[in-house]
Coordinates of C-alpha atoms (C1' of nucleotides) in Angstrom, one line a residue:
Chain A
X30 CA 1.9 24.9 29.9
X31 CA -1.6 24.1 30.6
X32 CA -3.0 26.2 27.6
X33 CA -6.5 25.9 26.3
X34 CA -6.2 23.0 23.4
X35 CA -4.3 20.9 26.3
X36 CA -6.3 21.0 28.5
X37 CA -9.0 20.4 26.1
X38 CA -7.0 17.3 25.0
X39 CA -6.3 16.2 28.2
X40 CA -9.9 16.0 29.0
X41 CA -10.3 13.8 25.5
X42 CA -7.5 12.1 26.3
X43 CA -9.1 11.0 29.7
X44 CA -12.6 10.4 28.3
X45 CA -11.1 7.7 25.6
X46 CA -8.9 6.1 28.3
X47 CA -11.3 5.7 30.6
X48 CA -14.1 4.2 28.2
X49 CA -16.1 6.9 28.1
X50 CA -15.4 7.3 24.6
X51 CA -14.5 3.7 23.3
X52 CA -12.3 2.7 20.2
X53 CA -14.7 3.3 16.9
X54 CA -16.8 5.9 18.8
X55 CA -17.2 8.8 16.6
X56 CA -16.8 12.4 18.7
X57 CA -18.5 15.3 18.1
X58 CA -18.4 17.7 15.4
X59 CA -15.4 20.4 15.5
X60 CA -17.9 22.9 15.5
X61 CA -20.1 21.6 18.2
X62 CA -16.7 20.6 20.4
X63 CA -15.7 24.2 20.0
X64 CA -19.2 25.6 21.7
X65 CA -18.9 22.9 24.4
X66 CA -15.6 23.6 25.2
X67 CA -16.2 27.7 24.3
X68 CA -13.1 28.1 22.5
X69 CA -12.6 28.9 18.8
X70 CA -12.5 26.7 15.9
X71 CA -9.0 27.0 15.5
X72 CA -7.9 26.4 19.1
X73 CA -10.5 23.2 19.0
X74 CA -8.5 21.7 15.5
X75 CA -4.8 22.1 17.5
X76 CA -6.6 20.2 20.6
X77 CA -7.3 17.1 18.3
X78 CA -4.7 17.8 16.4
X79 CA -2.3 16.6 19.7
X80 CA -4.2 13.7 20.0
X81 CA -4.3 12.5 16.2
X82 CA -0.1 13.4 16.6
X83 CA -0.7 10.6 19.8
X84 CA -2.4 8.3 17.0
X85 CA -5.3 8.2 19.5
X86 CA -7.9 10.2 16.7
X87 CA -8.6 9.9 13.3
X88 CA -10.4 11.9 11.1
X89 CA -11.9 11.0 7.8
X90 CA -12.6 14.2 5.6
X91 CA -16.2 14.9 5.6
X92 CA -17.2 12.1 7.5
X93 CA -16.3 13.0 11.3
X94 CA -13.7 12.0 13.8
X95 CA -13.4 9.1 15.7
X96 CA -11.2 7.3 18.1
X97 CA -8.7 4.7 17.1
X98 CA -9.3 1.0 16.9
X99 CA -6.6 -0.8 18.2
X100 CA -5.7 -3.4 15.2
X101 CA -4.9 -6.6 15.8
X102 CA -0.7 -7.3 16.2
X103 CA 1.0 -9.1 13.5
X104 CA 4.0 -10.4 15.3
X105 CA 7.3 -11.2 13.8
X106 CA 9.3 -13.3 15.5
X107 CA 13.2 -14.9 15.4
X108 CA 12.0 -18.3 15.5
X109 CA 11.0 -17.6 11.8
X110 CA 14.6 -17.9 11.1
X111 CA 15.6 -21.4 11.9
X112 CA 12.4 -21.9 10.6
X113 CA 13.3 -21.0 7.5
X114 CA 16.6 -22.7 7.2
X115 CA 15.0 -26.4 8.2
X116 CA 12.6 -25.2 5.4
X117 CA 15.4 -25.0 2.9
X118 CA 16.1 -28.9 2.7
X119 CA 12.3 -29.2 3.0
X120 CA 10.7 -30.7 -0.6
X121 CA 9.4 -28.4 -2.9
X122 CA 5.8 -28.9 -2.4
X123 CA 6.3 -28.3 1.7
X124 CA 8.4 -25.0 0.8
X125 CA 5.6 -24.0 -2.3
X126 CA 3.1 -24.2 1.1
X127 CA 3.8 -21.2 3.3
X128 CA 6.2 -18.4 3.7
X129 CA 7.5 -17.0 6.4
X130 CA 5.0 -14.0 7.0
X131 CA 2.4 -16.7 7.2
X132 CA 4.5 -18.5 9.1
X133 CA 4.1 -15.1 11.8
X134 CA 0.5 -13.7 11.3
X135 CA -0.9 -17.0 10.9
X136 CA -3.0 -15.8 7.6
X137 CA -2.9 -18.5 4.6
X138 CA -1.6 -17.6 1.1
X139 CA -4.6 -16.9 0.1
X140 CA -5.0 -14.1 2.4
X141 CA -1.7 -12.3 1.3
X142 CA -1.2 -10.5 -1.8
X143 CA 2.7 -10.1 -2.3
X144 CA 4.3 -8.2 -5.0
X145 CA 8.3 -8.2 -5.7
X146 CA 10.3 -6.3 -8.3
X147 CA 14.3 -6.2 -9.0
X148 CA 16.7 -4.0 -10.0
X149 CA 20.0 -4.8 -10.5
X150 CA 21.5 -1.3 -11.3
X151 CA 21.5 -0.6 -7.8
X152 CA 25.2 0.4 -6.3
X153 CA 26.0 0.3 -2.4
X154 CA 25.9 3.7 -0.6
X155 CA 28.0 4.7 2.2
X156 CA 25.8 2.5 4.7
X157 CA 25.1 -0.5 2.9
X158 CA 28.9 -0.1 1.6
X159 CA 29.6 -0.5 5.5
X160 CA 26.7 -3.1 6.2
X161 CA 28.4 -5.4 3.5
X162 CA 31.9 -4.4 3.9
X163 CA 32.4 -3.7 0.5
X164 CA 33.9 -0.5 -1.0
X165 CA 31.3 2.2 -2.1
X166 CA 29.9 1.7 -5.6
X167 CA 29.8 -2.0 -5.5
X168 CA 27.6 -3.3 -7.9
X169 CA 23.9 -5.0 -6.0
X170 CA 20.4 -6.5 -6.6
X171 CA 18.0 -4.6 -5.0
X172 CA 14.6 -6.6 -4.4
X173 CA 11.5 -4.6 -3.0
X174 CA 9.2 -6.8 -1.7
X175 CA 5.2 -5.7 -0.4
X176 CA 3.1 -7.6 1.2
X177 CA -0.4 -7.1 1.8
X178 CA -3.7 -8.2 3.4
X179 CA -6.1 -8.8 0.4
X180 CA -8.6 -7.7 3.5
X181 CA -7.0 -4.1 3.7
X182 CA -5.8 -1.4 1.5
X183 CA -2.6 -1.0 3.5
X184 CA 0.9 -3.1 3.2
X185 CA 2.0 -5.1 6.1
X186 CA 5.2 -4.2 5.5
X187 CA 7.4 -2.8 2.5
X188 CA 11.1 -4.5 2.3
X189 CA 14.0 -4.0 0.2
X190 CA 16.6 -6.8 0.0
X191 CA 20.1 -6.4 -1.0
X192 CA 22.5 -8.9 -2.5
X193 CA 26.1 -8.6 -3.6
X194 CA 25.4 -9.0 -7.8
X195 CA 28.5 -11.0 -8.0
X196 CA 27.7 -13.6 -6.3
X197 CA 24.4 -14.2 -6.9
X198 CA 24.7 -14.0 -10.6
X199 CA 26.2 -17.1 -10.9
X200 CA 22.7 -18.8 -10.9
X201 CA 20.5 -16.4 -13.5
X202 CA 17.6 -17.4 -12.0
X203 CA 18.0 -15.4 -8.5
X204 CA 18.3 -12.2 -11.2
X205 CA 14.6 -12.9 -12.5
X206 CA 11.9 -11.3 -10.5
X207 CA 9.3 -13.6 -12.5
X208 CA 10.4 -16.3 -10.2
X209 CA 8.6 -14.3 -7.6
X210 CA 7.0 -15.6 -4.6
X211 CA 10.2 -18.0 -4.6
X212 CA 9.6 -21.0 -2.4
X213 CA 11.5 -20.9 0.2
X214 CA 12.4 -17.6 0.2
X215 CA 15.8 -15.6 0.6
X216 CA 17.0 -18.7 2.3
X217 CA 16.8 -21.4 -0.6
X218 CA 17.8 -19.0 -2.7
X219 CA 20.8 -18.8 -1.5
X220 CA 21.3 -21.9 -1.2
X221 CA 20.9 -22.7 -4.6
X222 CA 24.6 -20.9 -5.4
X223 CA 25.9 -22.8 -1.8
X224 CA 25.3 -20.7 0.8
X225 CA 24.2 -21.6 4.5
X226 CA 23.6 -18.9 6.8
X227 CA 25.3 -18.7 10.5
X228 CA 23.0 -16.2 11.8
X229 CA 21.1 -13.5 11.8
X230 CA 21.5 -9.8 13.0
X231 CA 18.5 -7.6 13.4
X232 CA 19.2 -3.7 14.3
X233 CA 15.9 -1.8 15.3
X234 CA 15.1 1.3 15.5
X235 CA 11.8 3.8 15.2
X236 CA 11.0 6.9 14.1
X237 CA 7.7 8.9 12.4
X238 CA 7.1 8.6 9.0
X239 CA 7.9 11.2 6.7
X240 CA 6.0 12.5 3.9
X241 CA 5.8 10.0 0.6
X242 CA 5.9 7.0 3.6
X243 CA 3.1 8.1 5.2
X244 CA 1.3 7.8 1.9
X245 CA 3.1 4.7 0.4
X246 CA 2.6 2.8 3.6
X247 CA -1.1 4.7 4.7
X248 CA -0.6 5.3 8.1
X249 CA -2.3 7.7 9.3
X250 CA 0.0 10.6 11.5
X251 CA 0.4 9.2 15.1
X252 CA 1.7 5.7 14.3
X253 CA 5.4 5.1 14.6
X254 CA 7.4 3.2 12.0
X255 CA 9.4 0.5 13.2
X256 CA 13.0 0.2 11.1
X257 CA 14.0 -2.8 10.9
X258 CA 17.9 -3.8 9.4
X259 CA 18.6 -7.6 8.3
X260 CA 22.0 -9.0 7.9
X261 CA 22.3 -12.3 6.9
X262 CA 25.4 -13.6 7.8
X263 CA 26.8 -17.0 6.2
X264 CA 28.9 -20.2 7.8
X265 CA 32.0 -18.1 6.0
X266 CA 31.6 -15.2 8.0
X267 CA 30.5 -12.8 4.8
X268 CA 27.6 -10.5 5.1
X269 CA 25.4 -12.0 2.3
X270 CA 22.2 -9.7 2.4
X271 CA 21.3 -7.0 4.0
X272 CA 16.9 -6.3 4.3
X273 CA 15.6 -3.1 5.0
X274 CA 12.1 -3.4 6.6
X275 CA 9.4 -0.8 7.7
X276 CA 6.9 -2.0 9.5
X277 CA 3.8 0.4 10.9
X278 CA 4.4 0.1 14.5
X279 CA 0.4 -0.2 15.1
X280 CA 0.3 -3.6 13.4
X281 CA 3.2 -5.0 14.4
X282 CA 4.9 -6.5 17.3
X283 CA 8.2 -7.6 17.6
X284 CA 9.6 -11.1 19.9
X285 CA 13.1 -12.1 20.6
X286 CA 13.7 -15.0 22.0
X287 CA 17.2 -15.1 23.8
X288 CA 18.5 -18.6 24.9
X289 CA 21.0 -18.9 28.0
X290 CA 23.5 -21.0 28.8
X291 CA 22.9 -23.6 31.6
X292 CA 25.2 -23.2 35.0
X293 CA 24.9 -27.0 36.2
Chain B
X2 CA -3.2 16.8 -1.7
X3 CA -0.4 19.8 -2.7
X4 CA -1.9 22.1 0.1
X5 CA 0.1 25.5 0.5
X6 CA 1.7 24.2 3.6
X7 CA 2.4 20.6 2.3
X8 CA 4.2 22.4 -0.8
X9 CA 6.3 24.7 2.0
X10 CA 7.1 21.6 4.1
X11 CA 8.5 19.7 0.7
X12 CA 10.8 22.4 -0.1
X13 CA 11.8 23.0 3.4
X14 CA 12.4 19.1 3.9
X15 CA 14.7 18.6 0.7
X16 CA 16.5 21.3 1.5
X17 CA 17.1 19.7 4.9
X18 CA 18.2 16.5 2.9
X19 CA 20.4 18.1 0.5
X20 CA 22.1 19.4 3.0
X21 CA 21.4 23.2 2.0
X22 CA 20.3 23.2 5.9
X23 CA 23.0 21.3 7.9
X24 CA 21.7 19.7 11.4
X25 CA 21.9 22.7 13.7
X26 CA 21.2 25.3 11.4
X27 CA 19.2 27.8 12.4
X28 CA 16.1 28.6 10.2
X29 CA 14.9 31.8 9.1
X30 CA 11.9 33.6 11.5
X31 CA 8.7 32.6 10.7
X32 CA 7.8 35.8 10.0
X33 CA 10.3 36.1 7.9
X34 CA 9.7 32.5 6.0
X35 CA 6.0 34.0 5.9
X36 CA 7.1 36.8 3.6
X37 CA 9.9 34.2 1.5
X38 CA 6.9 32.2 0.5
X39 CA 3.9 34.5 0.4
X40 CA 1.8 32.8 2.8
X41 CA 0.0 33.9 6.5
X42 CA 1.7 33.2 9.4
X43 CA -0.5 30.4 10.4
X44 CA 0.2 28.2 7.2
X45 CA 4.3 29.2 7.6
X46 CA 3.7 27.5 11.0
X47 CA 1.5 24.8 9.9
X48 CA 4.1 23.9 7.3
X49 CA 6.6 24.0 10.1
X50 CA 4.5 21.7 12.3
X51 CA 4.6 19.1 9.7
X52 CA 8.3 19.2 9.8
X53 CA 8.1 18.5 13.6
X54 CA 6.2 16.1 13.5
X55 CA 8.6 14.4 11.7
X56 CA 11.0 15.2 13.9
X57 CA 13.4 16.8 11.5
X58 CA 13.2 20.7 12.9
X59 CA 13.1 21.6 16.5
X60 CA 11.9 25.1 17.7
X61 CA 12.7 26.4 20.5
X62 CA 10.4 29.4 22.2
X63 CA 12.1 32.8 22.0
X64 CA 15.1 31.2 20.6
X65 CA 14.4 30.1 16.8
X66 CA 14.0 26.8 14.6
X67 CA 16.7 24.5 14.5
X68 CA 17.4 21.6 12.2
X69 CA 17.3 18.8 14.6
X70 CA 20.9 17.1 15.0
X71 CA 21.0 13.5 14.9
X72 CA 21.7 11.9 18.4
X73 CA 24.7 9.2 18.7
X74 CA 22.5 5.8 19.0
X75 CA 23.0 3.5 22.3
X76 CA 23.3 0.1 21.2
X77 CA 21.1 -2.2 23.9
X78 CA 21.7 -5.6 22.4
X79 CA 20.4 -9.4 23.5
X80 CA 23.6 -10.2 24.4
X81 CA 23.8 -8.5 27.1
X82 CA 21.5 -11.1 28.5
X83 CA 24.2 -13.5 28.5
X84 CA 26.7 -11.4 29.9
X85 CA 24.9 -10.7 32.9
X86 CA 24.3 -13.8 33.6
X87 CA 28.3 -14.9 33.3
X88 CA 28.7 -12.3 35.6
X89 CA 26.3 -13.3 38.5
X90 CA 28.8 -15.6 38.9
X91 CA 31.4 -13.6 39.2
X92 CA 32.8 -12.2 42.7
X93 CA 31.6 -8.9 43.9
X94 CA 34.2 -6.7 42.6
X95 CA 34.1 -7.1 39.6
X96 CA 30.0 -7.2 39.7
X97 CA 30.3 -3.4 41.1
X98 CA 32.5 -2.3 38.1
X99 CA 29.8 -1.9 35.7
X100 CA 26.3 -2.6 34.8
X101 CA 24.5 -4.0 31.9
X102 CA 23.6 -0.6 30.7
X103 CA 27.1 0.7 30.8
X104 CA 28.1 -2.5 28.7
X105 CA 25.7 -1.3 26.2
X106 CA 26.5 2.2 25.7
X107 CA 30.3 2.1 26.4
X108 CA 30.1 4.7 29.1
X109 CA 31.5 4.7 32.4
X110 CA 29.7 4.3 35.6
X111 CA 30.7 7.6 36.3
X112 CA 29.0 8.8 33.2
X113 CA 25.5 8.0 34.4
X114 CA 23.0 8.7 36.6
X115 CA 20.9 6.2 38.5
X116 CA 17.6 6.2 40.5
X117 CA 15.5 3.4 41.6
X118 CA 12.1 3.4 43.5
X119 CA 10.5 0.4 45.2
X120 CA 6.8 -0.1 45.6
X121 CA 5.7 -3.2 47.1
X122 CA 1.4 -2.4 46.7
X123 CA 1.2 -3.3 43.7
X124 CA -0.9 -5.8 42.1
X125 CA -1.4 -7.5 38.9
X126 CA -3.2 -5.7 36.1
X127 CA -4.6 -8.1 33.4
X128 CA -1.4 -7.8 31.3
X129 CA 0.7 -8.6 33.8
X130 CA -1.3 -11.1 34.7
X131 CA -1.4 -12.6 31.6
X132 CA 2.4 -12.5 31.3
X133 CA 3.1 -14.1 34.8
X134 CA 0.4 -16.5 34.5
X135 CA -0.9 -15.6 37.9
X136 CA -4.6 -14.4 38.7
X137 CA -5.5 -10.4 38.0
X138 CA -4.4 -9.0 41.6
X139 CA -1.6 -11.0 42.4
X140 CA 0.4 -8.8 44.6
X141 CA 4.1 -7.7 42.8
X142 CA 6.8 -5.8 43.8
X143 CA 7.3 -2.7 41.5
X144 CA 10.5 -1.2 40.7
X145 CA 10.7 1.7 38.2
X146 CA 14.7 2.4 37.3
X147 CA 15.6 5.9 35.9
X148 CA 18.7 5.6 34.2
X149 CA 20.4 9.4 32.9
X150 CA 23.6 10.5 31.3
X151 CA 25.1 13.3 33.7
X152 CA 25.7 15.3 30.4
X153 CA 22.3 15.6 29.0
X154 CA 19.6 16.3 31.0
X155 CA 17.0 13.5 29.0
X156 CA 16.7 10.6 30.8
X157 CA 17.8 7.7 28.8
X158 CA 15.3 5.1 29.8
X159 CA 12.3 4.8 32.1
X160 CA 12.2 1.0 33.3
X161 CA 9.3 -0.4 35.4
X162 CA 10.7 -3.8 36.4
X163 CA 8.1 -6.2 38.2
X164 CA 8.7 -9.2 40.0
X165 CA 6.3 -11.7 42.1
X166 CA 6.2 -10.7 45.9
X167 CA 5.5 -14.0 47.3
X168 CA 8.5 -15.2 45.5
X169 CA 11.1 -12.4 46.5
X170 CA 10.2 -12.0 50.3
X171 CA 12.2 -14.9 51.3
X172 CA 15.3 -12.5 50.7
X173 CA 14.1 -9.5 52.3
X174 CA 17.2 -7.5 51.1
X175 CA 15.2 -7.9 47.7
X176 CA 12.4 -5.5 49.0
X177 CA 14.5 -2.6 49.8
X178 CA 15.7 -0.1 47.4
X179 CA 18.4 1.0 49.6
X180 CA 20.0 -1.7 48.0
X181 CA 20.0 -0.5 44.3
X182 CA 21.9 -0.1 42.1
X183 CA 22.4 -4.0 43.0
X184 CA 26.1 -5.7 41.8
X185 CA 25.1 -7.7 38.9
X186 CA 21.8 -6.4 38.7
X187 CA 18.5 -8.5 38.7
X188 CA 19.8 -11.3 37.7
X189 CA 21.9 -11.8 40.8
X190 CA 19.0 -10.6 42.7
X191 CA 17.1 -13.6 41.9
X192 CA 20.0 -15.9 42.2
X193 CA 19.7 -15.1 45.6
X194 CA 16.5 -16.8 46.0
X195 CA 17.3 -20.1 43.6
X196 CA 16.9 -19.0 40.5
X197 CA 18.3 -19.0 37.4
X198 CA 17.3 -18.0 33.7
X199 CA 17.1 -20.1 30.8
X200 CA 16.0 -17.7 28.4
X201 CA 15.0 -14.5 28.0
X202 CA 12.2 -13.0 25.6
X203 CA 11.5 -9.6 24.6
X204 CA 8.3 -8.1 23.1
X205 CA 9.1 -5.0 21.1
X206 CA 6.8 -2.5 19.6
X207 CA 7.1 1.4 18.8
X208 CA 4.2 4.5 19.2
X209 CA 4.4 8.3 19.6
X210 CA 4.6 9.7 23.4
X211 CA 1.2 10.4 24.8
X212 CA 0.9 13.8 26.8
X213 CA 3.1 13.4 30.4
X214 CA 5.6 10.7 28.8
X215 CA 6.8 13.4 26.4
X216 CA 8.1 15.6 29.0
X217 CA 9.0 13.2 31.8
X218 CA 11.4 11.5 29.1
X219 CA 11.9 15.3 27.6
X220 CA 11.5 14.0 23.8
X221 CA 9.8 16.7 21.6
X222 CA 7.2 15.6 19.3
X223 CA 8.5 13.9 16.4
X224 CA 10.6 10.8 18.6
X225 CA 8.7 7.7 18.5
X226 CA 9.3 5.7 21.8
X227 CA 10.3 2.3 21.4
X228 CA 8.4 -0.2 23.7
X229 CA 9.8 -3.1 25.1
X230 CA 8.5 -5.8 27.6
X231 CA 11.1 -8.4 28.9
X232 CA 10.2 -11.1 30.2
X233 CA 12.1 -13.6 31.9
X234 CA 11.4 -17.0 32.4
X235 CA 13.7 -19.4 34.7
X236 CA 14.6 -23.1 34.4
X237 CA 11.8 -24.5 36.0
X238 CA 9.6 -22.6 32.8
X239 CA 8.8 -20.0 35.4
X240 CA 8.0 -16.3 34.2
X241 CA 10.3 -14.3 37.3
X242 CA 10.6 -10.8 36.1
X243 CA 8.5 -8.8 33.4
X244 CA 9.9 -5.6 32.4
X245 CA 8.6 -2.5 30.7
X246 CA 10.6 -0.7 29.5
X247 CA 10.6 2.9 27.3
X248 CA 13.5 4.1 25.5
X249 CA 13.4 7.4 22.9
X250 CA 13.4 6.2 19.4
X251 CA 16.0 9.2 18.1
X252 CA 18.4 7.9 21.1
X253 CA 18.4 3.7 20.8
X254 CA 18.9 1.0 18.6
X255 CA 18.3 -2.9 19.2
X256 CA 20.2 -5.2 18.0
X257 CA 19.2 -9.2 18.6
X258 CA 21.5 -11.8 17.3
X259 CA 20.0 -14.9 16.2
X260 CA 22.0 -18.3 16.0
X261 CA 21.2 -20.7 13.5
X262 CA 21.7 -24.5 13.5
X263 CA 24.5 -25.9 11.1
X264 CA 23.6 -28.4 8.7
X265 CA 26.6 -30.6 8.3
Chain C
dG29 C1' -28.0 19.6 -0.2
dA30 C1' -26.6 19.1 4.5
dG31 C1' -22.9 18.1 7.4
dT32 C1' -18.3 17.2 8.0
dG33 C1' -13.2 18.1 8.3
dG34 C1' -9.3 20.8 5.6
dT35 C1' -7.1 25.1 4.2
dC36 C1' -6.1 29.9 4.6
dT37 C1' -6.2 34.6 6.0
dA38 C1' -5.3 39.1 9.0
dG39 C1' -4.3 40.4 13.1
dA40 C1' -3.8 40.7 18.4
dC41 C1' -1.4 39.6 22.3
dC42 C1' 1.5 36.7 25.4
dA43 C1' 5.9 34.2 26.9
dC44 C1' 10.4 33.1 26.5
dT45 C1' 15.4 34.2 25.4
dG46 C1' 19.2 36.8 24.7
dT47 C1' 21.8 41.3 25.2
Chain D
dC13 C1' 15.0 46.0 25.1
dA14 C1' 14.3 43.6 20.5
dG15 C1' 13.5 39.3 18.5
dT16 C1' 11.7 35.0 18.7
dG17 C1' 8.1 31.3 18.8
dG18 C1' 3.3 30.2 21.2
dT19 C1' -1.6 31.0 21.8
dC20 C1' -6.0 32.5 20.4
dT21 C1' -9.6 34.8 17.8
dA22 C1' -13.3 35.6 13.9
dG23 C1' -14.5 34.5 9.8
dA24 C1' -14.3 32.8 4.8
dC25 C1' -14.1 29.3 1.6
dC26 C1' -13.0 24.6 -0.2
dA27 C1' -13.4 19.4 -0.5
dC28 C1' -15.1 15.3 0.8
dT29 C1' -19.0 11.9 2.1
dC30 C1' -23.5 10.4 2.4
dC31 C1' -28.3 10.7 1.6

DNA sequence: GAGTGGTCTAGACCACTGT
DNA sequence: CAGTGGTCTAGACCACTCC
């Protein structure tokens, strides 16, 4: 331990936590950190490059490096949920109004550009096999689902939604991305062929993105992707739709809300 | 785009996917990879360092490159939250038995490895603050919880639980960490002073490990670290314990149920 | 065109791990 | 000891951005 580039970092690392170097600051050039810190070019690029791997740098190709603005949370919350289902039985106009990422970063339609697209030659693997309790194979409607500020270049989030084909065929609208936004959502839509949800499972996990992601979703290396798994269970106990959900873990915060039961 | 290095790290990773290098495999030496794909040993490596960053290679010094093996995932879910508080209630016994994170993971006291440290100096920072809704400086009582499987060395979580001073003082067994690990755990602690929870929430987001944390939790680069606050807030619409808590992305998933309201 | 970060090379030496 | 990955150097050239 304690080799040239970290210490080097270590010293960065202090200087931007301590506000010496503040969020948007640009640092010096590679070239003039290397004769300040008398090291070579080389062993200068591996110190940032530890604290671009920290997401605490960013460098932008012929334009210099600078330290990380911290962007503004989106939070996603399970409230959104119920919200949603009282939504359902709403009137049309209400549900044509907002949806339910609205609903959590408090932008307006207009804000969000949304795009959707379907495929239903989509089969269950082994984990959404197990996620629906269906055999392998089974026949589904895959819906991927981006959403993004018209003020950035970057998606809030990119979604894929899974339904069982067979039962959601029985209305041919629900097969037609061209009724994309839907109002109401996943939600209404499901309602439409009688289905009422029970409640909703979220399993969440994170990890770095790997290659195409990184692109797809633009995040820079050094931000974390939160993995987000829906399952939409019904009043009849069937898993009706499972959601797959990346979210960049530097926009996005997460709140549970757990009730307890009352002693008295 | 298509650098040298980026090409290397494409095979490399598709290979790793296709299974053509199973988790655990050892790779070549980079010398040796150097020569497969006619390049200098500092692009062989760079490609490499891609891979780790991702965290799907591992290397270890003097010993070689391994595919990384994926980790059996600890389940921490919110129900849980219930669960202990059912068992404040329940007599001592059976409170010893097991703890919260035992019910999570399905091991065994025995299994697991636990150290707690009290600090009673500390004050409110502005996010604590801000959580408690109490003034900056606010004197707490700190409590950071180490919590390690005796098979691996990794710790599995780093906890810092914080709790109001003036609140917990009037049970001065509260204060001392002689007492931990606690039967029934904080929940009971605070029933010992009049309190119970109505509700728990949970703020969850997920970012790379920044210089120290990556070896005090022992995660290579490449494990994003899952972030989550608790807070707890009691009947009276208190907030009585906030709760930071870290847990290695490779090592945990969260699962939160969320009820919703029936219709008929 | 000047200044920036990105890629790549050839080679030296060190530090750790196993036998 | 041999084999491995880790650190560091000196220097060349490319690619992007802005003026």
């Amino acid at each position: 331990m304690a080799s040239k580039y970290d210490r080097i970092a270590d010293d960065l690392r202090r200087k931007i936590r301590n506000g010496e170097l503040s969020p948007g600051a640009r640092l010096s050039a590679e070239t003039t950190l290397m004769e300040q810190y008398k090291v070579s070019l080389p062993t200068m690029r591996s110190a940032l490059a530890v604290l671009r791997a920290e997401g605490l740098i960013e460098s932008r190709h012929g334009h210099g490096t600078y330290v990380r603005e911290l962007r503004q949370p989106v939070w996603r919350t399970n409230e959104r949920y119920q919200w949603e289902k009282n939504r359902v039985r709403a009137d049309q106009n209400e549900r044509r109004k907002t949806g339910a990422t609205e609903h959590d970063t408090g932008l307006t339609v207009d804000d969000l550009e949304f795009a959707a697209s379907y495929d239903d030659s989509e089969t269950a693997d082994e984990s959404l096999a197990k996620a629906f309790g269906v055999p392998i194979g089974t026949r589904l409607l895959r819906r991927t689902y981006q959403t993004r500020s018209r003020r950035e270049n970057s998606p809030l989030s990119i979604a894929e939604s899974y339904l069982l084909y067979d039962m959601v065929k029985t209305n041919p609208d629900l097969l037609d991305e061209e009724n994309e936004p839907w109002p109401g959502g996943t939600q209404h839509q499901l309602s439409t062929i009688g289905i009422e949800l029970d409640r909703i499972v979220d399993e969440i996990t994170a990890r770095p993105p790997r290659g195409q992601e990184a692109e797809t979703l633009d995040v820079p290396t050094g931000v974390s992707l939160i993995m987000l798994r829906k399952i939409s269970i019904d009043t009849q106990d069937r898993v009706v739709e499972v959601s797959d959900i990346i979210m960049p873990g530097d926009r996005y915060e997460l709140r549970y809300t757990t009730p307890l039961e009352r002693w008295s």
